[in-house]
PDB file of C-alpha atoms in Angstrom:
ATOM      1  CA  MET L 151      -0.013  -0.261   0.083  1.00 68.00           C
ATOM      2  CA  VAL L 152       1.424   3.241  -1.224  1.00 76.00           C
ATOM      3  CA  GLU L 153       1.811   5.974   1.733  1.00 79.00           C
ATOM      4  CA  VAL L 154      -0.847   8.416   0.948  1.00 80.00           C
ATOM      5  CA  ILE L 155      -0.357  11.850   3.159  1.00 84.00           C
ATOM      6  CA  GLU L 156      -3.422  13.653   3.049  1.00 83.00           C
ATOM      7  CA  GLU L 157      -6.436  13.152   1.069  1.00 84.00           C
ATOM      8  CA  THR L 158      -8.989  15.271   0.882  1.00 87.00           C
ATOM      9  CA  THR L 159     -12.489  15.361  -1.568  1.00 88.00           C
ATOM     10  CA  GLY L 160     -12.693  18.657  -3.683  1.00 83.00           C
ATOM     11  CA  LYS L 161     -15.917  20.895  -4.418  1.00 86.00           C
ATOM     12  CA  ASP L 162     -17.088  18.787  -7.325  1.00 85.00           C
ATOM     13  CA  GLY L 163     -16.386  15.778  -5.873  1.00 84.00           C
ATOM     14  CA  ARG L 164     -13.311  14.428  -7.184  1.00 88.00           C
ATOM     15  CA  LYS L 165     -10.472  12.884  -5.010  1.00 90.00           C
ATOM     16  CA  VAL L 166      -7.083  14.567  -3.941  1.00 92.00           C
ATOM     17  CA  MET L 167      -4.556  12.476  -2.791  1.00 91.00           C
ATOM     18  CA  LYS L 168      -1.017  14.455  -2.018  1.00 91.00           C
ATOM     19  CA  VAL L 169       1.556  12.153  -2.172  1.00 91.00           C
ATOM     20  CA  ALA L 170       5.598  12.486  -1.404  1.00 91.00           C
ATOM     21  CA  LYS L 171       7.772  12.227  -4.881  1.00 87.00           C
ATOM     22  CA  GLU L 172       9.281   9.273  -3.764  1.00 89.00           C
ATOM     23  CA  ASN L 173       6.133   7.767  -3.808  1.00 89.00           C
ATOM     24  CA  LEU L 174       4.409   9.431  -6.907  1.00 90.00           C
ATOM     25  CA  LEU L 175       5.311   6.319  -9.863  1.00 90.00           C
ATOM     26  CA  ALA L 176       4.043   3.782  -7.135  1.00 90.00           C
ATOM     27  CA  LEU L 177       0.603   5.190  -6.653  1.00 91.00           C
ATOM     28  CA  LEU L 178       0.426   5.960 -10.347  1.00 91.00           C
ATOM     29  CA  SER L 179       0.935   2.521 -10.739  1.00 91.00           C
ATOM     30  CA  ASP L 180      -1.814   1.546  -8.444  1.00 90.00           C
ATOM     31  CA  LEU L 181      -4.353   4.065  -9.778  1.00 91.00           C
ATOM     32  CA  LYS L 182      -3.223   2.844 -13.344  1.00 91.00           C
ATOM     33  CA  ASP L 183      -4.402  -0.844 -12.313  1.00 92.00           C
ATOM     34  CA  ASN L 184      -7.336   0.352 -10.640  1.00 89.00           C
ATOM     35  CA  GLY L 185      -8.737   0.942 -13.815  1.00 89.00           C
ATOM     36  CA  PHE L 186      -7.802   5.067 -14.196  1.00 91.00           C
ATOM     37  CA  THR L 187      -5.836   4.559 -17.629  1.00 92.00           C
ATOM     38  CA  HIS L 188      -5.743   7.904 -18.950  1.00 92.00           C
ATOM     39  CA  LEU L 189      -4.061  11.008 -17.861  1.00 92.00           C
ATOM     40  CA  SER L 190      -5.730  14.077 -18.667  1.00 91.00           C
ATOM     41  CA  LEU L 191      -3.194  16.708 -17.967  1.00 91.00           C
ATOM     42  CA  ILE L 192      -0.528  18.007 -15.716  1.00 93.00           C
ATOM     43  CA  THR L 193       0.251  21.000 -14.599  1.00 93.00           C
ATOM     44  CA  GLY L 194       2.598  22.917 -12.243  1.00 92.00           C
ATOM     45  CA  VAL L 195       2.058  25.317  -9.416  1.00 93.00           C
ATOM     46  CA  ASP L 196       4.430  27.731  -8.194  1.00 92.00           C
ATOM     47  CA  ARG L 197       4.300  28.052  -4.798  1.00 91.00           C
ATOM     48  CA  LYS L 198       7.419  30.685  -4.839  1.00 88.00           C
ATOM     49  CA  SER L 199       9.194  28.178  -1.927  1.00 89.00           C
ATOM     50  CA  LYS L 200       8.240  25.058  -3.925  1.00 91.00           C
ATOM     51  CA  LEU L 201       6.544  24.154  -6.831  1.00 92.00           C
ATOM     52  CA  GLU L 202       3.906  21.470  -7.077  1.00 92.00           C
ATOM     53  CA  VAL L 203       3.003  19.065  -9.885  1.00 93.00           C
ATOM     54  CA  VAL L 204      -0.623  18.257 -10.044  1.00 94.00           C
ATOM     55  CA  TYR L 205      -1.873  14.877 -12.395  1.00 93.00           C
ATOM     56  CA  HIS L 206      -5.517  14.618 -13.103  1.00 93.00           C
ATOM     57  CA  LEU L 207      -6.570  10.970 -13.997  1.00 93.00           C
ATOM     58  CA  HIS L 208      -9.719   9.648 -15.502  1.00 93.00           C
ATOM     59  CA  ASN L 209     -11.164   6.526 -15.252  1.00 92.00           C
ATOM     60  CA  MET L 210     -12.850   5.271 -18.873  1.00 91.00           C
ATOM     61  CA  ASN L 211     -15.495   2.963 -17.894  1.00 92.00           C
ATOM     62  CA  LYS L 212     -16.432   4.739 -14.099  1.00 90.00           C
ATOM     63  CA  ASN L 213     -15.622   7.948 -15.215  1.00 91.00           C
ATOM     64  CA  GLU L 214     -14.338   9.289 -12.176  1.00 90.00           C
ATOM     65  CA  TYR L 215     -11.428  11.662 -12.260  1.00 91.00           C
ATOM     66  CA  VAL L 216      -8.271  11.426  -9.294  1.00 92.00           C
ATOM     67  CA  VAL L 217      -6.231  14.268  -8.686  1.00 93.00           C
ATOM     68  CA  VAL L 218      -2.740  12.851  -7.569  1.00 93.00           C
ATOM     69  CA  LYS L 219      -0.504  16.268  -5.632  1.00 92.00           C
ATOM     70  CA  THR L 220       2.825  16.335  -5.238  1.00 93.00           C
ATOM     71  CA  GLU L 221       5.659  18.650  -4.155  1.00 91.00           C
ATOM     72  CA  THR L 222       9.388  19.585  -4.765  1.00 91.00           C
ATOM     73  CA  LEU L 223      12.073  21.462  -3.201  1.00 91.00           C
ATOM     74  CA  ASP L 224      14.873  21.270  -5.870  1.00 89.00           C
ATOM     75  CA  GLU L 225      12.421  21.340  -9.169  1.00 88.00           C
ATOM     76  CA  ARG L 226      13.010  18.031  -9.526  1.00 90.00           C
ATOM     77  CA  VAL L 227      10.193  15.457 -10.189  1.00 92.00           C
ATOM     78  CA  PRO L 228      10.639  11.512 -11.444  1.00 92.00           C
ATOM     79  CA  SER L 229       9.454  11.414 -14.900  1.00 92.00           C
ATOM     80  CA  VAL L 230       5.379   8.808 -15.241  1.00 92.00           C
ATOM     81  CA  THR L 231       6.498   8.608 -18.928  1.00 91.00           C
ATOM     82  CA  SER L 232       6.827   5.064 -18.422  1.00 91.00           C
ATOM     83  CA  LEU L 233       3.360   4.615 -17.263  1.00 90.00           C
ATOM     84  CA  PHE L 234       1.309   7.298 -19.324  1.00 91.00           C
ATOM     85  CA  LYS L 235       2.749   7.698 -23.451  1.00 90.00           C
ATOM     86  CA  SER L 236       0.743  11.212 -23.103  1.00 90.00           C
ATOM     87  CA  ALA L 237       2.790  12.526 -20.124  1.00 91.00           C
ATOM     88  CA  ASP L 238       5.614  13.032 -22.637  1.00 91.00           C
ATOM     89  CA  TRP L 239       4.074  16.226 -24.357  1.00 93.00           C
ATOM     90  CA  ASP L 240       2.570  17.083 -20.690  1.00 92.00           C
ATOM     91  CA  GLU L 241       6.335  16.850 -18.805  1.00 91.00           C
ATOM     92  CA  ARG L 242       7.557  18.390 -21.367  1.00 92.00           C
ATOM     93  CA  GLU L 243       5.080  21.456 -21.374  1.00 92.00           C
ATOM     94  CA  GLN L 244       5.850  21.623 -17.663  1.00 92.00           C
ATOM     95  CA  TYR L 245       9.663  21.912 -17.995  1.00 92.00           C
ATOM     96  CA  ASP L 246       9.034  24.582 -21.119  1.00 91.00           C
ATOM     97  CA  LEU L 247       7.118  27.522 -19.039  1.00 92.00           C
ATOM     98  CA  MET L 248       7.366  26.558 -15.146  1.00 91.00           C
ATOM     99  CA  GLY L 249      10.918  25.086 -15.286  1.00 90.00           C
ATOM    100  CA  ILE L 250      10.193  21.722 -13.442  1.00 91.00           C
ATOM    101  CA  VAL L 251      13.211  18.769 -14.848  1.00 92.00           C
ATOM    102  CA  PHE L 252      11.730  15.053 -14.977  1.00 91.00           C
ATOM    103  CA  GLU L 253      13.872  12.879 -14.195  1.00 90.00           C
ATOM    104  CA  GLY L 254      14.223   9.890 -16.615  1.00 90.00           C
ATOM    105  CA  HIS L 255      12.978  11.517 -19.482  1.00 90.00           C
ATOM    106  CA  PRO L 256      13.245  10.245 -22.946  1.00 91.00           C
ATOM    107  CA  ASN L 257      13.604  13.907 -24.652  1.00 90.00           C
ATOM    108  CA  LEU L 258      13.231  16.670 -22.300  1.00 90.00           C
ATOM    109  CA  LYS L 259      13.469  19.661 -24.536  1.00 90.00           C
ATOM    110  CA  ARG L 260      11.211  22.685 -24.784  1.00 90.00           C
ATOM    111  CA  LEU L 261       8.268  22.352 -26.503  1.00 90.00           C
ATOM    112  CA  PHE L 262       6.749  25.630 -27.112  1.00 90.00           C
ATOM    113  CA  LEU L 263       9.563  28.350 -26.987  1.00 90.00           C
ATOM    114  CA  PRO L 264      12.632  28.426 -28.883  1.00 90.00           C
ATOM    115  CA  ASP L 265      15.987  26.899 -27.012  1.00 89.00           C
ATOM    116  CA  SER L 266      17.483  29.626 -26.760  1.00 88.00           C
ATOM    117  CA  TRP L 267      14.746  31.761 -24.795  1.00 89.00           C
ATOM    118  CA  VAL L 268      15.991  32.959 -21.194  1.00 89.00           C
ATOM    119  CA  GLY L 269      13.852  31.458 -18.244  1.00 88.00           C
ATOM    120  CA  HIS L 270      11.179  29.430 -17.243  1.00 91.00           C
ATOM    121  CA  PRO L 271       7.679  32.153 -18.309  1.00 91.00           C
ATOM    122  CA  LEU L 272       5.421  31.212 -15.813  1.00 91.00           C
ATOM    123  CA  ARG L 273       7.499  30.829 -12.453  1.00 90.00           C
ATOM    124  CA  LYS L 274       6.881  33.932  -9.904  1.00 90.00           C
ATOM    125  CA  ASN L 275      10.681  35.077 -10.011  1.00 89.00           C
ATOM    126  CA  TYR L 276      10.352  35.211 -14.317  1.00 88.00           C
ATOM    127  CA  ASP L 277      12.008  39.081 -15.091  1.00 86.00           C
ATOM    128  CA  LEU L 278       8.960  40.443 -17.233  1.00 86.00           C
ATOM    129  CA  SER L 279      10.826  43.821 -17.999  1.00 86.00           C
ATOM    130  CA  LYS L 280      13.625  41.958 -20.340  1.00 85.00           C
ATOM    131  CA  VAL L 281      11.720  42.092 -23.567  1.00 86.00           C
ATOM    132  CA  GLN L 282      12.745  38.492 -25.742  1.00 88.00           C
ATOM    133  CA  TYR L 283      12.416  38.392 -29.461  1.00 89.00           C
ATOM    134  CA  ILE L 284      11.675  35.969 -31.681  1.00 88.00           C
ATOM    135  CA  ASN L 285      13.425  35.646 -35.145  1.00 86.00           C
ATOM    136  CA  MET L 286      13.781  33.092 -38.251  1.00 85.00           C
ATOM    137  CA  ASP L 287      17.407  32.108 -39.651  1.00 83.00           C
ATOM    138  CA  GLU L 288      17.984  30.641 -43.069  1.00 83.00           C
ATOM    139  CA  ASN L 289      16.665  27.295 -42.452  1.00 85.00           C
ATOM    140  CA  GLY L 290      13.232  28.185 -40.929  1.00 80.00           C
ATOM    141  CA  ASP L 291      14.233  27.971 -36.976  1.00 85.00           C
ATOM    142  CA  ASP L 292      13.370  30.011 -34.724  1.00 85.00           C
ATOM    143  CA  TYR L 293      15.897  32.497 -32.342  1.00 85.00           C
ATOM    144  CA  ALA L 294      15.234  33.815 -29.090  1.00 86.00           C
ATOM    145  CA  THR L 295      17.286  37.198 -28.560  1.00 84.00           C
ATOM    146  CA  PHE L 296      16.896  40.378 -26.079  1.00 84.00           C
ATOM    147  CA  ASP L 297      18.504  42.120 -29.152  1.00 81.00           C
ATOM    148  CA  PRO L 298      15.243  43.171 -31.609  1.00 78.00           C
ATOM    149  CA  GLY L 299      17.367  43.084 -34.874  1.00 72.00           C
ATOM    150  CA  ASP L 300      15.653  43.508 -38.555  1.00 69.00           C
ATOM    151  CA  GLY L 301      12.609  41.473 -38.669  1.00 65.00           C
ATOM    152  CA  TRP L 302      11.333  44.048 -35.602  1.00 70.00           C
TER     153      TRP L 302
ATOM    154  CA  MET E 172     -13.298  64.184 -62.814  1.00 62.00           C
ATOM    155  CA  LYS E 173     -15.419  66.075 -64.890  1.00 63.00           C
ATOM    156  CA  THR E 174     -18.109  65.369 -67.115  1.00 64.00           C
ATOM    157  CA  GLY E 175     -18.774  66.732 -70.482  1.00 63.00           C
ATOM    158  CA  ASP E 176     -22.048  67.107 -72.141  1.00 73.00           C
ATOM    159  CA  GLY E 177     -21.824  65.208 -75.122  1.00 71.00           C
ATOM    160  CA  GLY E 178     -21.114  62.044 -72.556  1.00 73.00           C
ATOM    161  CA  VAL E 179     -16.690  62.224 -72.552  1.00 75.00           C
ATOM    162  CA  VAL E 180     -15.444  61.790 -69.052  1.00 74.00           C
ATOM    163  CA  THR E 181     -11.621  63.465 -68.447  1.00 77.00           C
ATOM    164  CA  THR E 182      -9.423  62.272 -65.609  1.00 80.00           C
ATOM    165  CA  THR E 183      -6.038  62.236 -64.496  1.00 83.00           C
ATOM    166  CA  LEU E 184      -4.319  58.637 -65.187  1.00 86.00           C
ATOM    167  CA  GLU E 185      -2.964  58.778 -62.053  1.00 84.00           C
ATOM    168  CA  GLN E 186      -6.919  58.915 -60.478  1.00 85.00           C
ATOM    169  CA  ALA E 187      -8.095  56.163 -62.455  1.00 86.00           C
ATOM    170  CA  MET E 188      -5.283  54.200 -61.229  1.00 87.00           C
ATOM    171  CA  GLU E 189      -6.167  54.940 -57.948  1.00 87.00           C
ATOM    172  CA  TRP E 190     -10.011  54.595 -58.534  1.00 88.00           C
ATOM    173  CA  GLY E 191      -9.391  50.916 -59.477  1.00 88.00           C
ATOM    174  CA  ARG E 192      -6.965  50.392 -57.067  1.00 88.00           C
ATOM    175  CA  SER E 193      -9.542  50.799 -54.592  1.00 89.00           C
ATOM    176  CA  ASN E 194     -12.353  48.896 -56.100  1.00 90.00           C
ATOM    177  CA  SER E 195     -10.170  46.029 -56.659  1.00 89.00           C
ATOM    178  CA  LEU E 196      -8.998  44.852 -52.913  1.00 90.00           C
ATOM    179  CA  TRP E 197      -8.631  40.817 -52.559  1.00 91.00           C
ATOM    180  CA  PRO E 198      -7.589  40.257 -49.356  1.00 91.00           C
ATOM    181  CA  LEU E 199      -5.167  37.790 -48.241  1.00 91.00           C
ATOM    182  CA  THR E 200      -6.725  34.396 -46.308  1.00 88.00           C
ATOM    183  CA  PHE E 201      -5.178  34.587 -43.129  1.00 87.00           C
ATOM    184  CA  GLY E 202      -6.805  34.764 -39.579  1.00 88.00           C
ATOM    185  CA  LEU E 203      -4.540  34.362 -36.489  1.00 90.00           C
ATOM    186  CA  ALA E 204      -7.475  33.420 -33.612  1.00 88.00           C
ATOM    187  CA  CYS E 205     -10.798  34.751 -32.777  1.00 90.00           C
ATOM    188  CA  CYS E 206     -10.811  37.819 -34.811  1.00 90.00           C
ATOM    189  CA  ALA E 207     -10.628  35.816 -38.090  1.00 90.00           C
ATOM    190  CA  ILE E 208     -14.169  34.390 -37.217  1.00 91.00           C
ATOM    191  CA  GLU E 209     -15.407  38.381 -37.352  1.00 90.00           C
ATOM    192  CA  MET E 210     -12.988  38.403 -40.937  1.00 90.00           C
ATOM    193  CA  MET E 211     -14.943  35.037 -41.974  1.00 89.00           C
ATOM    194  CA  ALA E 212     -18.474  37.014 -41.642  1.00 90.00           C
ATOM    195  CA  ILE E 213     -17.488  39.887 -43.721  1.00 90.00           C
ATOM    196  CA  GLN E 214     -17.489  38.023 -47.105  1.00 87.00           C
ATOM    197  CA  ALA E 215     -20.194  36.327 -46.176  1.00 89.00           C
ATOM    198  CA  ALA E 216     -24.080  36.850 -47.727  1.00 88.00           C
ATOM    199  CA  ASP E 217     -24.683  38.925 -44.924  1.00 87.00           C
ATOM    200  CA  MET E 218     -22.245  41.374 -45.210  1.00 86.00           C
ATOM    201  CA  ASP E 219     -20.758  41.077 -48.048  1.00 88.00           C
ATOM    202  CA  ILE E 220     -17.402  42.828 -49.390  1.00 88.00           C
ATOM    203  CA  ALA E 221     -17.847  42.412 -52.366  1.00 89.00           C
ATOM    204  CA  ARG E 222     -19.896  45.165 -52.500  1.00 89.00           C
ATOM    205  CA  PHE E 223     -16.711  47.297 -52.452  1.00 88.00           C
ATOM    206  CA  GLY E 224     -14.716  44.944 -54.882  1.00 86.00           C
ATOM    207  CA  SER E 225     -13.253  42.441 -52.445  1.00 86.00           C
ATOM    208  CA  GLU E 226     -14.716  40.044 -54.091  1.00 80.00           C
ATOM    209  CA  VAL E 227     -12.766  37.304 -53.173  1.00 85.00           C
ATOM    210  CA  PHE E 228      -9.908  36.074 -50.136  1.00 88.00           C
ATOM    211  CA  ARG E 229      -6.788  34.478 -52.181  1.00 89.00           C
ATOM    212  CA  ASN E 230      -5.172  31.514 -50.753  1.00 90.00           C
ATOM    213  CA  SER E 231      -1.326  32.955 -51.714  1.00 91.00           C
ATOM    214  CA  PRO E 232       0.140  35.977 -50.914  1.00 91.00           C
ATOM    215  CA  ARG E 233       1.082  36.359 -54.548  1.00 93.00           C
ATOM    216  CA  GLN E 234      -2.269  37.443 -55.684  1.00 91.00           C
ATOM    217  CA  SER E 235      -3.466  39.501 -52.243  1.00 91.00           C
ATOM    218  CA  ASP E 236      -3.383  43.216 -51.886  1.00 90.00           C
ATOM    219  CA  LEU E 237      -4.404  43.398 -48.953  1.00 92.00           C
ATOM    220  CA  MET E 238      -3.209  41.586 -45.488  1.00 92.00           C
ATOM    221  CA  ILE E 239      -5.977  41.532 -42.773  1.00 92.00           C
ATOM    222  CA  VAL E 240      -4.630  40.590 -39.706  1.00 92.00           C
ATOM    223  CA  ALA E 241      -6.829  39.117 -37.442  1.00 91.00           C
ATOM    224  CA  GLY E 242      -6.151  37.933 -33.943  1.00 89.00           C
ATOM    225  CA  THR E 243      -3.809  38.022 -31.625  1.00 92.00           C
ATOM    226  CA  VAL E 244       0.197  37.977 -33.122  1.00 91.00           C
ATOM    227  CA  THR E 245       2.522  36.122 -30.682  1.00 91.00           C
ATOM    228  CA  LYS E 246       6.262  36.542 -31.121  1.00 90.00           C
ATOM    229  CA  LYS E 247       6.241  33.204 -32.546  1.00 89.00           C
ATOM    230  CA  MET E 248       3.942  34.007 -35.657  1.00 90.00           C
ATOM    231  CA  ALA E 249       5.810  37.823 -35.978  1.00 89.00           C
ATOM    232  CA  PRO E 250       8.517  36.588 -38.504  1.00 89.00           C
ATOM    233  CA  ARG E 251       6.123  34.416 -40.048  1.00 90.00           C
ATOM    234  CA  VAL E 252       3.614  37.159 -40.780  1.00 91.00           C
ATOM    235  CA  ARG E 253       6.414  39.378 -41.577  1.00 90.00           C
ATOM    236  CA  ARG E 254       7.767  36.664 -44.906  1.00 90.00           C
ATOM    237  CA  LEU E 255       3.829  36.675 -45.640  1.00 91.00           C
ATOM    238  CA  TYR E 256       3.462  41.000 -45.664  1.00 92.00           C
ATOM    239  CA  GLU E 257       6.888  40.617 -47.885  1.00 91.00           C
ATOM    240  CA  GLU E 258       5.529  38.075 -50.287  1.00 92.00           C
ATOM    241  CA  MET E 259       2.706  40.395 -51.346  1.00 92.00           C
ATOM    242  CA  PRO E 260       3.338  42.258 -54.559  1.00 92.00           C
ATOM    243  CA  TYR E 261       3.343  45.826 -54.236  1.00 88.00           C
ATOM    244  CA  PRO E 262       0.719  48.078 -53.772  1.00 88.00           C
ATOM    245  CA  LYS E 263       0.357  45.923 -50.669  1.00 91.00           C
ATOM    246  CA  TYR E 264      -2.230  47.630 -47.246  1.00 93.00           C
ATOM    247  CA  VAL E 265      -2.459  46.333 -44.094  1.00 94.00           C
ATOM    248  CA  ILE E 266      -5.586  46.390 -41.709  1.00 93.00           C
ATOM    249  CA  ALA E 267      -4.732  45.557 -37.895  1.00 93.00           C
ATOM    250  CA  MET E 268      -7.751  44.283 -36.582  1.00 92.00           C
ATOM    251  CA  GLY E 269      -8.689  43.993 -32.699  1.00 91.00           C
ATOM    252  CA  VAL E 270      -6.837  45.452 -29.949  1.00 92.00           C
ATOM    253  CA  CYS E 271      -4.679  42.693 -29.357  1.00 91.00           C
ATOM    254  CA  VAL E 272      -2.500  43.447 -32.639  1.00 92.00           C
ATOM    255  CA  ILE E 273      -2.664  47.111 -32.014  1.00 92.00           C
ATOM    256  CA  GLN E 274      -1.330  47.269 -28.734  1.00 90.00           C
ATOM    257  CA  GLY E 275      -1.686  43.394 -27.217  1.00 88.00           C
ATOM    258  CA  GLY E 276      -4.621  43.566 -25.771  1.00 87.00           C
ATOM    259  CA  PRO E 277      -5.494  41.253 -23.229  1.00 91.00           C
ATOM    260  CA  TYR E 278      -1.936  39.950 -23.373  1.00 90.00           C
ATOM    261  CA  ASN E 279      -0.255  43.460 -23.084  1.00 88.00           C
ATOM    262  CA  GLN E 280       1.259  42.376 -19.757  1.00 88.00           C
ATOM    263  CA  GLY E 281       2.414  39.287 -20.602  1.00 87.00           C
ATOM    264  CA  TYR E 282       5.838  37.565 -22.357  1.00 89.00           C
ATOM    265  CA  SER E 283       4.603  35.923 -25.582  1.00 89.00           C
ATOM    266  CA  VAL E 284       2.797  38.434 -27.508  1.00 91.00           C
ATOM    267  CA  VAL E 285       3.546  41.225 -30.373  1.00 89.00           C
ATOM    268  CA  LEU E 286       2.777  44.381 -28.927  1.00 89.00           C
ATOM    269  CA  GLY E 287       1.457  46.241 -31.923  1.00 88.00           C
ATOM    270  CA  VAL E 288       1.740  44.163 -35.113  1.00 90.00           C
ATOM    271  CA  ASP E 289       3.269  48.159 -36.285  1.00 88.00           C
ATOM    272  CA  LYS E 290       5.940  46.754 -34.440  1.00 88.00           C
ATOM    273  CA  VAL E 291       5.990  44.009 -37.776  1.00 89.00           C
ATOM    274  CA  VAL E 292       4.813  45.123 -40.729  1.00 91.00           C
ATOM    275  CA  PRO E 293       3.202  48.838 -41.448  1.00 92.00           C
ATOM    276  CA  VAL E 294      -0.019  49.062 -40.990  1.00 93.00           C
ATOM    277  CA  ASP E 295      -2.660  52.069 -42.706  1.00 92.00           C
ATOM    278  CA  VAL E 296      -5.784  50.962 -40.842  1.00 92.00           C
ATOM    279  CA  TYR E 297      -6.214  50.211 -37.082  1.00 93.00           C
ATOM    280  CA  VAL E 298      -9.750  48.629 -36.345  1.00 92.00           C
ATOM    281  CA  PRO E 299     -10.347  48.321 -32.780  1.00 92.00           C
ATOM    282  CA  GLY E 300     -12.402  46.446 -30.626  1.00 90.00           C
ATOM    283  CA  CYS E 301     -12.232  42.777 -29.254  1.00 89.00           C
ATOM    284  CA  PRO E 302     -13.550  41.650 -31.949  1.00 89.00           C
ATOM    285  CA  PRO E 303     -14.207  44.798 -34.097  1.00 92.00           C
ATOM    286  CA  THR E 304     -17.638  43.713 -35.610  1.00 92.00           C
ATOM    287  CA  PRO E 305     -18.084  43.106 -39.491  1.00 91.00           C
ATOM    288  CA  GLU E 306     -19.287  46.682 -40.148  1.00 92.00           C
ATOM    289  CA  ALA E 307     -16.024  47.740 -38.283  1.00 92.00           C
ATOM    290  CA  LEU E 308     -14.046  45.781 -40.143  1.00 91.00           C
ATOM    291  CA  THR E 309     -16.566  47.084 -43.550  1.00 91.00           C
ATOM    292  CA  HIS E 310     -16.127  50.292 -42.053  1.00 92.00           C
ATOM    293  CA  GLY E 311     -12.052  49.999 -42.548  1.00 91.00           C
ATOM    294  CA  ILE E 312     -12.007  48.974 -45.779  1.00 91.00           C
ATOM    295  CA  MET E 313     -14.104  52.023 -46.754  1.00 91.00           C
ATOM    296  CA  LEU E 314     -11.328  54.189 -45.055  1.00 90.00           C
ATOM    297  CA  LEU E 315      -8.574  52.164 -46.312  1.00 91.00           C
ATOM    298  CA  GLN E 316      -9.934  53.034 -50.061  1.00 90.00           C
ATOM    299  CA  LYS E 317     -11.073  56.500 -48.901  1.00 89.00           C
ATOM    300  CA  LYS E 318      -7.124  56.304 -48.447  1.00 89.00           C
ATOM    301  CA  ILE E 319      -5.890  55.168 -51.692  1.00 89.00           C
ATOM    302  CA  ARG E 320      -7.947  57.422 -53.422  1.00 86.00           C
ATOM    303  CA  ASN E 321      -6.705  60.358 -51.374  1.00 80.00           C
ATOM    304  CA  GLU E 322      -9.886  61.038 -49.882  1.00 72.00           C
ATOM    305  CA  THR E 323     -10.041  62.655 -46.083  1.00 64.00           C
ATOM    306  CA  ASP E 324     -13.207  62.685 -44.279  1.00 59.00           C
ATOM    307  CA  ARG E 325     -12.015  66.391 -42.470  1.00 50.00           C
TER     308      ARG E 325
END
């Protein structure tokens, strides 16, 4: 049995479980065996002192949802791509915008922004005053710069 | 333009060119966000900009005279918008449709949106609104026609 820190029920009746990140894979694996075979969403929350990662799982047969939350102090969380294939791009999105590093992910690079973009824009400490611009090189690839350049 | 008694029209070549140009503005099929839905409405039966000479939305920038930038221009889209503008033949005109295109709109404080498409391409007519009504956009096209013919409202 996996140790769950806290179990509550949300306003919409969904079960919300908090779990230590060491037990995350075991808990999600248990839930997958109990019918929650669809990982519909991964989101990240910046709590300033720590980062929170939220997994929304769906049971297709009973039409039930369950929410699993975990926290990390060092921006690192184990990847769940070994259990759910759909986690691949979800985790890349969270890495891109929140800067959460998913350990064990097969291809952890930015999903939306160009690789040369500095910082993770949905973090609370992201500096909006330093404007970045995107330009295209000869091959049609994007690159981000602080200098607007010709196109702007 | 002068009309004589014998049914003869005299005008300058320049005025005739401007008249022809302003009454055959073919827009580029180019929608970026929700404003594009309102843009589609102006070429449908209810608004029908064919009455003003903009019969057909061309699918190639090389065949169009007018780019209606309809919808939020993200920073990733900005180089593409510029490339499409550069592929259009002269004379070419740009209408900035909606408040996102004019100055960023609700995304003004964000990290991902261009604060005004006029930073990337030159704009002739600004149509404000979120989104502008099809009537407002039709008015914008009529303003552009007046601008091409060197007429002013003031």
